[in-house]
Amino acid sequence: RRFFADNSVSASLTLRIWSSYRTQSGWRDQRLRMQDVEYLSFMPKRLQMQLRREIYAPHLTRLPILELASKLGTVEMATICNHSVSEHIGAPLQEIFVAYTPAHEALCVTAGVLEYECRHFVGKIKVVGEEWICEPAIWGSWTHRGVLMSHGSSRWIEIHVERFRQIIRDSPNPRMFRAMRRYAKSFAAKATGESIFDIACNEEESQDRRRMAESAVQAELPTSS
């Protein structure tokens, strides 16, 4: 209260902040993440890497290009899990990102429900488990088009996009690099030709992305004689 008085914060904003505080302060998610278990940061690195891959890879491969490209090699997936993925817990009323801000991560919902709101859409869209958000940020510069909010207990993982790109650039597997580059070019061409948003708007758009991924990876698979 003293802070609001000392800084002449309006009564209406003060009430809204207090309401948000009361909603969030009593909330606790009891499920543990890797970073919540102290020993896991001290155990042998190879065990840490194996654990992170076992936890995160199933979510990463819900993105079609990562699912299909995993056929080209296993080293990159392990490296992505260990060096570009983080896990997060959402609290009620938490705004994960807002419109017109630069995107540095792509997200996959792993538990609960998030809500996406954009001025181009009618109403709010619920984003549920294993759906990806902000895939465009992986393949190029991206500014958020809407607001993503958590209204209750929810979890998601994030790919730090610049670390992801660096892993692919440094990949010792040229087939992986070429497939990812081919998909990125197809994605950029699609984004130039039509409006895209932080989420895939419909099943048709999701299927288009899968077809692009299939085409990008198929070109690198050995052909049967």
Coordinates of C-alpha atoms in Angstrom, one line a residue:
R1 CA 0.0 0.0 0.0
R2 CA 2.8 2.4 0.8
F3 CA 4.3 1.8 -2.6
F4 CA 1.1 2.8 -4.3
A5 CA 0.7 5.9 -2.1
D6 CA 4.3 7.0 -2.5
N7 CA 4.1 6.7 -6.3
S8 CA 0.6 8.2 -6.7
V9 CA -0.8 5.2 -8.4
S10 CA -4.5 5.7 -9.3
A11 CA -7.1 4.0 -7.1
S12 CA -8.5 1.9 -10.0
L13 CA -5.1 0.5 -11.0
T14 CA -4.3 -0.2 -7.3
L15 CA -7.5 -2.2 -7.0
R16 CA -6.7 -4.2 -10.1
I17 CA -3.1 -5.0 -8.9
W18 CA -4.4 -6.1 -5.5
S19 CA -7.0 -8.3 -7.2
S20 CA -4.3 -9.9 -9.3
Y21 CA -2.0 -10.4 -6.3
R22 CA -4.8 -12.1 -4.3
T23 CA -5.5 -14.5 -7.2
Q24 CA -1.9 -15.4 -7.8
S25 CA -0.4 -15.4 -4.2
G26 CA -2.4 -18.4 -3.0
W27 CA -1.6 -20.5 -6.0
R28 CA 1.1 -23.3 -6.0
D29 CA 1.8 -26.0 -8.5
Q30 CA 3.1 -29.1 -6.7
R31 CA 4.6 -30.9 -9.6
L32 CA 8.4 -30.8 -9.8
R33 CA 10.6 -29.8 -12.7
M34 CA 14.2 -30.8 -13.2
Q35 CA 15.4 -27.5 -11.8
D36 CA 13.4 -28.1 -8.7
V37 CA 15.4 -31.2 -7.7
E38 CA 18.8 -30.0 -6.5
Y39 CA 20.6 -33.3 -7.0
L40 CA 19.8 -33.5 -10.7
S41 CA 22.2 -30.6 -11.4
F42 CA 25.1 -32.5 -9.7
M43 CA 24.6 -35.9 -11.2
P44 CA 26.9 -37.1 -14.1
K45 CA 26.4 -35.0 -17.2
R46 CA 25.6 -38.0 -19.4
L47 CA 22.8 -39.0 -17.0
Q48 CA 21.5 -35.4 -17.1
M49 CA 21.5 -35.4 -20.9
Q50 CA 19.7 -38.8 -21.1
L51 CA 17.1 -37.6 -18.6
R52 CA 16.4 -34.3 -20.4
R53 CA 16.1 -36.1 -23.7
E54 CA 13.6 -38.6 -22.2
I55 CA 11.5 -35.8 -20.7
Y56 CA 11.6 -33.3 -23.5
A57 CA 12.0 -35.2 -26.8
P58 CA 8.4 -36.5 -26.9
H59 CA 7.1 -32.9 -26.7
L60 CA 9.6 -31.6 -29.3
T61 CA 8.6 -34.3 -31.8
R62 CA 5.0 -33.0 -31.7
L63 CA 6.4 -30.4 -34.1
P64 CA 6.3 -32.2 -37.5
I65 CA 9.6 -31.1 -38.8
L66 CA 11.4 -32.3 -35.6
E67 CA 9.5 -35.6 -35.6
L68 CA 10.4 -36.3 -39.2
A69 CA 14.0 -34.9 -39.1
S70 CA 14.8 -37.2 -36.2
K71 CA 15.0 -39.9 -38.8
L72 CA 18.1 -38.2 -40.1
G73 CA 20.1 -38.4 -36.9
T74 CA 19.9 -38.5 -33.1
V75 CA 22.7 -36.2 -32.0
E76 CA 20.9 -33.0 -32.8
M77 CA 17.7 -33.9 -30.8
A78 CA 19.8 -34.7 -27.7
T79 CA 21.7 -31.4 -28.1
I80 CA 18.5 -29.4 -28.6
C81 CA 17.0 -31.0 -25.4
N82 CA 20.1 -30.2 -23.4
H83 CA 21.0 -26.7 -24.6
S84 CA 17.9 -25.0 -26.0
V85 CA 14.9 -26.3 -24.0
S86 CA 13.5 -24.9 -20.7
E87 CA 10.4 -25.9 -18.7
H88 CA 7.9 -23.4 -17.2
I89 CA 4.9 -23.4 -14.9
G90 CA 2.0 -21.0 -15.5
A91 CA 0.2 -19.1 -12.7
P92 CA -3.4 -17.7 -12.9
L93 CA -3.5 -14.5 -14.9
Q94 CA 0.1 -14.8 -16.1
E95 CA 0.7 -13.2 -19.4
I96 CA 3.3 -15.3 -21.2
F97 CA 3.7 -12.9 -24.0
V98 CA 1.9 -9.8 -25.4
A99 CA 1.3 -8.4 -28.9
Y100 CA 3.9 -6.4 -30.7
T101 CA 6.9 -7.7 -28.7
P102 CA 9.7 -9.7 -30.3
A103 CA 9.6 -13.5 -30.0
H104 CA 12.7 -15.3 -28.8
E105 CA 11.1 -18.7 -28.0
A106 CA 8.7 -21.2 -29.4
L107 CA 6.4 -23.0 -26.9
C108 CA 4.8 -26.4 -26.6
V109 CA 2.0 -26.8 -24.0
T110 CA 2.7 -29.9 -21.9
A111 CA -0.1 -29.7 -19.4
G112 CA -3.2 -27.6 -18.8
V113 CA -4.7 -25.0 -21.1
L114 CA -3.5 -21.6 -22.3
E115 CA -5.6 -18.9 -23.9
Y116 CA -4.6 -17.0 -27.0
E117 CA -6.2 -13.7 -27.9
C118 CA -5.6 -11.7 -31.1
R119 CA -7.5 -8.8 -32.6
H120 CA -7.8 -10.7 -35.9
F121 CA -9.8 -13.5 -34.2
V122 CA -13.3 -13.6 -32.8
G123 CA -13.0 -14.6 -29.2
K124 CA -10.2 -16.4 -27.3
I125 CA -8.6 -19.6 -28.5
K126 CA -7.8 -22.4 -26.1
V127 CA -4.4 -24.0 -26.7
V128 CA -4.2 -27.4 -25.1
G129 CA -1.6 -30.1 -24.5
E130 CA 1.1 -30.8 -27.2
E131 CA 0.1 -27.8 -29.3
W132 CA 3.0 -25.6 -30.5
I133 CA 2.9 -21.8 -30.3
C134 CA 5.2 -19.3 -32.1
E135 CA 6.7 -21.8 -34.6
P136 CA 7.4 -18.8 -37.0
A137 CA 10.0 -17.6 -34.4
I138 CA 12.1 -20.7 -35.0
W139 CA 12.6 -19.9 -38.7
G140 CA 13.0 -16.2 -38.8
S141 CA 12.4 -12.9 -37.0
W142 CA 9.0 -12.8 -35.5
T143 CA 6.8 -10.3 -33.6
H144 CA 3.9 -11.6 -31.5
R145 CA 0.5 -11.0 -33.0
G146 CA -1.5 -11.5 -29.9
V147 CA -1.5 -12.3 -26.1
L148 CA -1.0 -15.7 -24.6
M149 CA -2.2 -16.1 -21.0
S150 CA -2.4 -18.8 -18.4
H151 CA -5.6 -18.9 -16.4
G152 CA -4.8 -21.8 -14.1
S153 CA -2.3 -24.6 -13.6
S154 CA -0.4 -25.1 -16.8
R155 CA 3.0 -26.1 -18.1
W156 CA 5.0 -25.7 -21.2
I157 CA 8.5 -26.1 -22.6
E158 CA 10.3 -23.4 -24.6
I159 CA 12.8 -23.7 -27.4
H160 CA 15.3 -20.8 -27.3
V161 CA 15.2 -20.1 -31.0
E162 CA 18.7 -18.7 -31.4
R163 CA 20.3 -21.6 -29.6
F164 CA 18.3 -24.0 -31.7
R165 CA 19.5 -22.3 -34.9
Q166 CA 23.1 -22.5 -33.7
I167 CA 22.8 -26.2 -33.0
I168 CA 21.5 -26.8 -36.5
R169 CA 24.2 -24.6 -38.1
D170 CA 26.9 -26.5 -36.1
S171 CA 25.4 -30.0 -36.9
P172 CA 28.0 -32.5 -38.1
N173 CA 25.1 -34.0 -40.1
P174 CA 24.7 -32.2 -43.5
R175 CA 21.4 -34.0 -44.2
M176 CA 19.9 -32.5 -41.0
F177 CA 21.1 -29.0 -41.9
R178 CA 19.8 -29.2 -45.5
A179 CA 16.4 -30.6 -44.4
M180 CA 16.0 -27.8 -41.8
R181 CA 17.1 -25.1 -44.3
R182 CA 14.7 -26.4 -46.9
Y183 CA 11.8 -26.4 -44.4
A184 CA 12.7 -22.9 -43.2
K185 CA 12.7 -21.6 -46.8
S186 CA 9.3 -23.2 -47.5
F187 CA 7.9 -21.7 -44.2
A188 CA 9.2 -18.2 -45.2
A189 CA 7.6 -18.5 -48.6
K190 CA 4.3 -19.4 -47.1
A191 CA 4.5 -16.6 -44.5
T192 CA 5.2 -14.1 -47.4
G193 CA 2.1 -15.3 -49.3
E194 CA -0.5 -15.4 -46.5
S195 CA -1.2 -14.2 -43.0
I196 CA 0.2 -16.3 -40.2
F197 CA -0.1 -15.9 -36.5
D198 CA 1.4 -17.1 -33.3
I199 CA -0.7 -20.3 -33.5
A200 CA -1.8 -22.4 -36.4
C201 CA -5.3 -21.1 -37.2
N202 CA -6.9 -24.4 -38.3
E203 CA -6.2 -28.0 -39.2
E204 CA -5.6 -27.2 -42.8
E205 CA -2.7 -24.9 -41.8
S206 CA -1.3 -27.6 -39.5
Q207 CA -1.5 -30.1 -42.4
D208 CA 0.3 -27.7 -44.8
R209 CA 3.2 -27.5 -42.3
R210 CA 3.4 -31.2 -42.0
R211 CA 3.5 -31.6 -45.8
M212 CA 6.3 -29.1 -46.0
A213 CA 8.2 -31.0 -43.3
E214 CA 7.7 -34.3 -45.2
S215 CA 9.0 -32.8 -48.4
A216 CA 12.0 -31.3 -46.7
V217 CA 13.0 -34.5 -45.0
Q218 CA 12.1 -36.9 -47.8
A219 CA 14.7 -35.2 -50.1
E220 CA 17.4 -36.3 -47.6
L221 CA 16.3 -39.9 -47.1
P222 CA 18.1 -42.6 -49.2
T223 CA 16.1 -43.8 -52.2
S224 CA 15.4 -47.5 -52.6
S225 CA 17.0 -49.0 -55.7

